[in-house]
PDB file of C-alpha atoms and ligand atoms in Angstrom:
ATOM      1  CA  MET F  20     -92.795 -94.236 173.849  1.00 94.00           C
ATOM      2  CA  ARG F  21     -92.953 -98.098 172.713  1.00 97.00           C
ATOM      3  CA  THR F  22     -93.734-100.172 175.559  1.00 98.00           C
ATOM      4  CA  ALA F  23     -93.572-103.991 175.491  1.00 98.00           C
ATOM      5  CA  ILE F  24     -95.025-106.984 177.715  1.00 98.00           C
ATOM      6  CA  TYR F  25     -93.016-110.010 178.183  1.00 98.00           C
ATOM      7  CA  PRO F  26     -95.366-112.373 179.876  1.00 98.00           C
ATOM      8  CA  GLY F  27     -94.584-116.151 181.443  1.00 97.00           C
ATOM      9  CA  SER F  28     -95.194-118.032 184.258  1.00 97.00           C
ATOM     10  CA  PHE F  29     -91.429-117.181 185.164  1.00 98.00           C
ATOM     11  CA  ASP F  30     -91.829-120.324 187.918  1.00 97.00           C
ATOM     12  CA  PRO F  31     -88.822-119.719 188.009  1.00 98.00           C
ATOM     13  CA  VAL F  32     -87.086-117.407 185.753  1.00 98.00           C
ATOM     14  CA  THR F  33     -84.102-118.764 183.955  1.00 98.00           C
ATOM     15  CA  CYS F  34     -80.734-117.627 181.996  1.00 97.00           C
ATOM     16  CA  GLY F  35     -83.314-118.382 178.390  1.00 97.00           C
ATOM     17  CA  HIS F  36     -85.902-115.592 180.104  1.00 98.00           C
ATOM     18  CA  LEU F  37     -83.422-113.323 181.328  1.00 98.00           C
ATOM     19  CA  ASP F  38     -81.415-113.478 177.457  1.00 97.00           C
ATOM     20  CA  ILE F  39     -85.349-112.665 176.028  1.00 98.00           C
ATOM     21  CA  ILE F  40     -85.142-109.828 178.874  1.00 98.00           C
ATOM     22  CA  GLU F  41     -81.793-107.812 178.044  1.00 98.00           C
ATOM     23  CA  ARG F  42     -82.647-107.996 174.039  1.00 98.00           C
ATOM     24  CA  ALA F  43     -86.005-106.826 174.405  1.00 98.00           C
ATOM     25  CA  SER F  44     -85.252-104.318 176.859  1.00 98.00           C
ATOM     26  CA  LYS F  45     -82.821-102.913 174.091  1.00 98.00           C
ATOM     27  CA  LEU F  46     -85.280-103.093 171.091  1.00 98.00           C
ATOM     28  CA  PHE F  47     -88.119-100.998 173.562  1.00 98.00           C
ATOM     29  CA  ASP F  48     -88.907 -98.101 175.194  1.00 98.00           C
ATOM     30  CA  LYS F  49     -89.985 -99.869 178.345  1.00 98.00           C
ATOM     31  CA  LEU F  50     -90.313-103.460 178.905  1.00 98.00           C
ATOM     32  CA  ILE F  51     -93.047-104.967 181.389  1.00 98.00           C
ATOM     33  CA  VAL F  52     -92.112-108.215 182.575  1.00 98.00           C
ATOM     34  CA  LEU F  53     -95.826-109.879 183.732  1.00 98.00           C
ATOM     35  CA  VAL F  54     -95.900-112.716 185.919  1.00 98.00           C
ATOM     36  CA  SER F  55     -98.752-114.708 184.674  1.00 95.00           C
ATOM     37  CA  VAL F  56    -100.970-115.819 187.820  1.00 92.00           C
ATOM     38  CA  ASN F  57    -103.272-118.832 186.917  1.00 87.00           C
ATOM     39  CA  PRO F  58    -105.644-119.947 189.798  1.00 82.00           C
ATOM     40  CA  LEU F  59    -105.807-122.860 188.019  1.00 85.00           C
ATOM     41  CA  LYS F  60    -102.020-123.635 187.719  1.00 86.00           C
ATOM     42  CA  GLN F  61    -100.025-124.735 190.977  1.00 90.00           C
ATOM     43  CA  THR F  62     -96.501-123.297 190.669  1.00 95.00           C
ATOM     44  CA  CYS F  63     -93.139-124.157 192.669  1.00 95.00           C
ATOM     45  CA  PHE F  64     -92.573-120.950 193.559  1.00 97.00           C
ATOM     46  CA  THR F  65     -95.255-118.405 195.123  1.00 96.00           C
ATOM     47  CA  ARG F  66     -96.027-114.957 193.362  1.00 96.00           C
ATOM     48  CA  GLU F  67     -93.675-112.535 195.555  1.00 97.00           C
ATOM     49  CA  GLU F  68     -90.706-115.280 195.017  1.00 98.00           C
ATOM     50  CA  ARG F  69     -91.472-114.987 191.288  1.00 98.00           C
ATOM     51  CA  ILE F  70     -91.414-110.994 190.770  1.00 98.00           C
ATOM     52  CA  GLU F  71     -88.503-111.022 193.712  1.00 98.00           C
ATOM     53  CA  PHE F  72     -86.380-113.533 191.163  1.00 98.00           C
ATOM     54  CA  ILE F  73     -86.825-111.259 188.482  1.00 98.00           C
ATOM     55  CA  ARG F  74     -86.247-108.064 190.136  1.00 98.00           C
ATOM     56  CA  ARG F  75     -83.098-109.581 191.823  1.00 98.00           C
ATOM     57  CA  VAL F  76     -81.774-110.804 187.993  1.00 98.00           C
ATOM     58  CA  THR F  77     -82.263-107.325 185.961  1.00 98.00           C
ATOM     59  CA  THR F  78     -81.140-105.075 188.096  1.00 98.00           C
ATOM     60  CA  HIS F  79     -78.497-103.885 186.002  1.00 98.00           C
ATOM     61  CA  LEU F  80     -81.190-103.113 183.168  1.00 98.00           C
ATOM     62  CA  THR F  81     -83.117 -99.224 183.565  1.00 97.00           C
ATOM     63  CA  ASN F  82     -86.036 -99.730 181.655  1.00 98.00           C
ATOM     64  CA  ILE F  83     -87.583-102.457 183.457  1.00 98.00           C
ATOM     65  CA  GLN F  84     -91.270-102.835 185.423  1.00 98.00           C
ATOM     66  CA  VAL F  85     -92.359-105.591 186.778  1.00 98.00           C
ATOM     67  CA  ASP F  86     -95.947-107.402 187.416  1.00 98.00           C
ATOM     68  CA  SER F  87     -98.064-109.662 187.751  1.00 98.00           C
ATOM     69  CA  PHE F  88    -101.491-110.463 186.495  1.00 97.00           C
ATOM     70  CA  ASP F  89    -104.050-113.042 186.902  1.00 95.00           C
ATOM     71  CA  GLY F  90    -106.264-112.641 184.098  1.00 94.00           C
ATOM     72  CA  LEU F  91    -106.695-112.691 180.228  1.00 97.00           C
ATOM     73  CA  LEU F  92    -103.346-110.813 178.810  1.00 98.00           C
ATOM     74  CA  THR F  93    -105.005-108.732 176.379  1.00 98.00           C
ATOM     75  CA  ASP F  94    -106.858-107.397 178.942  1.00 98.00           C
ATOM     76  CA  TYR F  95    -103.843-106.087 181.244  1.00 98.00           C
ATOM     77  CA  PHE F  96    -102.293-105.075 177.242  1.00 98.00           C
ATOM     78  CA  LYS F  97    -105.316-102.689 176.952  1.00 98.00           C
ATOM     79  CA  LYS F  98    -105.236-101.673 180.783  1.00 97.00           C
ATOM     80  CA  SER F  99    -101.314-100.790 180.341  1.00 97.00           C
ATOM     81  CA  GLY F 100    -100.955 -99.347 177.302  1.00 95.00           C
ATOM     82  CA  ALA F 101     -98.526-101.254 175.795  1.00 98.00           C
ATOM     83  CA  ASN F 102     -97.664-102.036 171.943  1.00 96.00           C
ATOM     84  CA  VAL F 103     -96.018-105.282 171.776  1.00 98.00           C
ATOM     85  CA  ILE F 104     -96.169-108.409 172.939  1.00 98.00           C
ATOM     86  CA  VAL F 105     -93.048-110.544 173.112  1.00 98.00           C
ATOM     87  CA  LYS F 106     -92.507-114.332 173.297  1.00 98.00           C
ATOM     88  CA  GLY F 107     -89.377-116.150 173.118  1.00 97.00           C
ATOM     89  CA  LEU F 108     -89.036-119.196 170.297  1.00 96.00           C
ATOM     90  CA  ARG F 109     -86.932-122.054 171.929  1.00 93.00           C
ATOM     91  CA  ALA F 110     -87.468-124.306 168.834  1.00 83.00           C
ATOM     92  CA  MET F 111     -90.179-125.057 166.317  1.00 79.00           C
ATOM     93  CA  SER F 112     -92.019-126.883 168.128  1.00 80.00           C
ATOM     94  CA  ASP F 113     -93.313-123.930 170.806  1.00 89.00           C
ATOM     95  CA  PHE F 114     -94.467-122.127 167.455  1.00 92.00           C
ATOM     96  CA  GLU F 115     -97.415-123.555 167.166  1.00 94.00           C
ATOM     97  CA  TYR F 116     -98.821-123.219 170.589  1.00 94.00           C
ATOM     98  CA  GLU F 117     -97.130-119.634 170.365  1.00 96.00           C
ATOM     99  CA  PHE F 118     -98.862-119.152 166.836  1.00 97.00           C
ATOM    100  CA  GLN F 119    -102.565-119.600 167.813  1.00 97.00           C
ATOM    101  CA  MET F 120    -101.695-117.582 171.223  1.00 97.00           C
ATOM    102  CA  SER F 121    -100.618-114.352 168.752  1.00 98.00           C
ATOM    103  CA  LEU F 122    -103.480-115.520 167.178  1.00 98.00           C
ATOM    104  CA  VAL F 123    -106.686-115.633 170.183  1.00 98.00           C
ATOM    105  CA  ASN F 124    -104.764-112.213 171.508  1.00 98.00           C
ATOM    106  CA  LYS F 125    -104.998-110.628 168.071  1.00 98.00           C
ATOM    107  CA  ASP F 126    -108.900-111.744 168.049  1.00 98.00           C
ATOM    108  CA  LEU F 127    -109.384-110.910 171.376  1.00 98.00           C
ATOM    109  CA  CYS F 128    -107.821-106.920 171.685  1.00 98.00           C
ATOM    110  CA  CYS F 129    -106.926-105.633 167.177  1.00 97.00           C
ATOM    111  CA  ASN F 130    -103.371-103.441 168.746  1.00 96.00           C
ATOM    112  CA  ALA F 131    -102.185-106.383 170.280  1.00 98.00           C
ATOM    113  CA  GLU F 132     -99.203-107.466 168.092  1.00 98.00           C
ATOM    114  CA  THR F 133     -97.116-110.257 169.190  1.00 98.00           C
ATOM    115  CA  VAL F 134     -93.583-110.284 168.311  1.00 98.00           C
ATOM    116  CA  PHE F 135     -91.193-113.591 168.578  1.00 97.00           C
ATOM    117  CA  LEU F 136     -87.577-113.389 169.472  1.00 97.00           C
ATOM    118  CA  PRO F 137     -85.463-116.513 169.286  1.00 96.00           C
ATOM    119  CA  SER F 138     -84.118-117.839 172.321  1.00 94.00           C
ATOM    120  CA  ASP F 139     -80.143-118.077 171.812  1.00 92.00           C
ATOM    121  CA  LEU F 140     -78.469-121.231 171.505  1.00 88.00           C
ATOM    122  CA  ALA F 141     -77.833-122.028 175.252  1.00 86.00           C
ATOM    123  CA  GLY F 142     -81.473-121.085 175.408  1.00 85.00           C
ATOM    124  CA  THR F 143     -83.028-123.407 172.868  1.00 88.00           C
ATOM    125  CA  PHE F 144     -83.455-126.404 174.548  1.00 89.00           C
ATOM    126  CA  LEU F 145     -83.887-125.056 178.364  1.00 94.00           C
ATOM    127  CA  SER F 146     -87.129-124.806 180.706  1.00 95.00           C
ATOM    128  CA  SER F 147     -88.327-123.540 183.772  1.00 96.00           C
ATOM    129  CA  SER F 148     -89.401-127.411 184.318  1.00 94.00           C
ATOM    130  CA  MET F 149     -86.184-129.020 183.520  1.00 95.00           C
ATOM    131  CA  VAL F 150     -84.519-126.770 185.730  1.00 97.00           C
ATOM    132  CA  LYS F 151     -86.834-127.729 188.260  1.00 96.00           C
ATOM    133  CA  GLN F 152     -86.312-131.532 187.593  1.00 95.00           C
ATOM    134  CA  ILE F 153     -82.446-130.927 187.849  1.00 96.00           C
ATOM    135  CA  ALA F 154     -82.972-128.548 191.475  1.00 96.00           C
ATOM    136  CA  LEU F 155     -84.771-131.847 192.377  1.00 94.00           C
ATOM    137  CA  PHE F 156     -82.563-134.342 192.110  1.00 94.00           C
ATOM    138  CA  ASN F 157     -79.344-132.443 193.027  1.00 94.00           C
ATOM    139  CA  GLY F 158     -77.773-131.651 189.733  1.00 97.00           C
ATOM    140  CA  ASP F 159     -75.922-128.551 188.832  1.00 98.00           C
ATOM    141  CA  ILE F 160     -78.329-125.809 187.635  1.00 98.00           C
ATOM    142  CA  SER F 161     -75.841-122.976 187.854  1.00 98.00           C
ATOM    143  CA  SER F 162     -75.399-122.745 184.281  1.00 96.00           C
ATOM    144  CA  TYR F 163     -79.583-122.246 183.634  1.00 97.00           C
ATOM    145  CA  VAL F 164     -80.221-119.626 186.550  1.00 98.00           C
ATOM    146  CA  PRO F 165     -78.469-116.760 187.300  1.00 98.00           C
ATOM    147  CA  THR F 166     -76.212-116.868 190.011  1.00 98.00           C
ATOM    148  CA  GLU F 167     -77.550-114.614 192.159  1.00 98.00           C
ATOM    149  CA  ILE F 168     -81.185-116.584 192.244  1.00 98.00           C
ATOM    150  CA  GLU F 169     -79.531-120.315 192.006  1.00 98.00           C
ATOM    151  CA  GLU F 170     -79.556-120.888 196.053  1.00 98.00           C
ATOM    152  CA  ASP F 171     -83.090-120.168 196.215  1.00 98.00           C
ATOM    153  CA  ILE F 172     -84.446-122.082 193.620  1.00 98.00           C
ATOM    154  CA  LYS F 173     -82.228-125.176 194.817  1.00 97.00           C
ATOM    155  CA  ARG F 174     -84.011-124.228 198.574  1.00 96.00           C
ATOM    156  CA  GLY F 175     -87.838-123.950 196.858  1.00 96.00           C
ATOM    157  CA  VAL F 176     -87.531-127.027 194.913  1.00 96.00           C
ATOM    158  CA  GLN F 177     -86.498-128.664 197.682  1.00 94.00           C
ATOM    159  CA  ARG F 178     -89.424-127.243 199.913  1.00 92.00           C
ATOM    160  CA  ILE F 179     -91.887-128.406 197.123  1.00 90.00           C
ATOM    161  CA  ALA F 180     -90.284-131.817 196.719  1.00 89.00           C
ATOM    162  CA  SER F 181     -90.902-132.433 200.805  1.00 87.00           C
ATOM    163  CA  ASP F 182     -94.302-131.613 200.739  1.00 84.00           C
ATOM    164  CA  LYS F 183     -96.332-134.460 200.169  1.00 72.00           C
ATOM    165  CA  ASN F 184     -99.186-132.770 199.154  1.00 71.00           C
ATOM    166  CA  LYS F 185     -97.217-130.693 196.656  1.00 72.00           C
ATOM    167  CA  LYS F 186     -95.331-132.781 194.998  1.00 68.00           C
ATOM    168  CA  GLU F 187     -96.996-132.987 191.790  1.00 74.00           C
ATOM    169  CA  ILE F 188     -96.074-129.650 191.079  1.00 77.00           C
ATOM    170  CA  LEU F 189     -92.338-131.177 190.452  1.00 76.00           C
TER     171      LEU F 189
HETATM  172  O1  PNS J 216     -94.273-118.999 180.274  1.00 54.81           O
HETATM  173  P1  PNS J 216     -95.367-119.462 180.208  1.00 54.81           P
HETATM  174  O2  PNS J 216     -96.070-120.770 181.242  1.00 54.81           O
HETATM  175  O3  PNS J 216     -95.578-120.586 178.742  1.00 54.81           O
HETATM  176  O4  PNS J 216     -96.662-118.208 179.958  1.00 54.81           O
HETATM  177  C1  PNS J 216     -97.861-118.233 179.358  1.00 54.81           C
HETATM  178  C2  PNS J 216     -98.698-117.314 179.209  1.00 54.81           C
HETATM  179  C3  PNS J 216     -98.670-117.335 180.782  1.00 54.81           C
HETATM  180  C4  PNS J 216     -97.984-116.055 178.452  1.00 54.81           C
HETATM  181  C5  PNS J 216    -100.118-117.769 179.014  1.00 54.81           C
HETATM  182  O5  PNS J 216    -100.777-118.552 179.609  1.00 54.81           O
HETATM  183  C6  PNS J 216    -101.040-116.403 178.854  1.00 54.81           C
HETATM  184  O6  PNS J 216    -100.798-115.682 178.230  1.00 54.81           O
HETATM  185  N1  PNS J 216    -101.858-116.269 179.708  1.00 54.81           N
HETATM  186  C7  PNS J 216    -102.949-115.392 180.312  1.00 54.81           C
HETATM  187  C8  PNS J 216    -104.504-115.781 179.766  1.00 54.81           C
HETATM  188  C9  PNS J 216    -104.496-115.791 178.352  1.00 54.81           C
HETATM  189  O7  PNS J 216    -104.507-114.682 177.806  1.00 54.81           O
HETATM  190  N2  PNS J 216    -104.694-116.360 177.763  1.00 54.81           N
HETATM  191  C10 PNS J 216    -104.887-116.447 176.132  1.00 54.81           C
HETATM  192  C11 PNS J 216    -106.429-116.488 175.716  1.00 54.81           C
HETATM  193  S1  PNS J 216    -106.166-118.425 175.451  1.00 54.81           S
END
């Protein structure tokens, strides 16, 4: 059985992420969508919210597991018995960083092969940060995030914006 891991912050999951999830789920027997929990990095949405958003927008996919981790990706990779790490590439600007990460992961774990999937056209300019910024100023995010989570994202961003101690997250 070929198992792939798609890791990311998913703060929040966007249509660009969902496109990668749907395509990767067809390429592998099982896809673990892995929510990274970095204690040094503040996020707009909690681990539980990010996981629940992904679960809610992937109910149509049968070979998906959603999990979270707070260590090295390669440690999770070894423990899970996965074969491949999947990453989405939006533009050439993503490539340098992602290429470096793939080399580090391979160095830490020689079985950790990374497969890059190019984003679809619509996802090329899309990022979670942009979605949060647009939502902060009450812009229209409906074509950037799955409908099922749109209202929760708007509420979450406004919640952070109204907390003056957390404003810098956005
Ligand atoms: O969505 P993001 O923020 O681009 O995802 C980045 C992520 C979570 C995939 C990356 O930061 C990661 O793998 N973090 C775990 C720590 C790790 O293993 N780093 C690689 C060695 S420096």
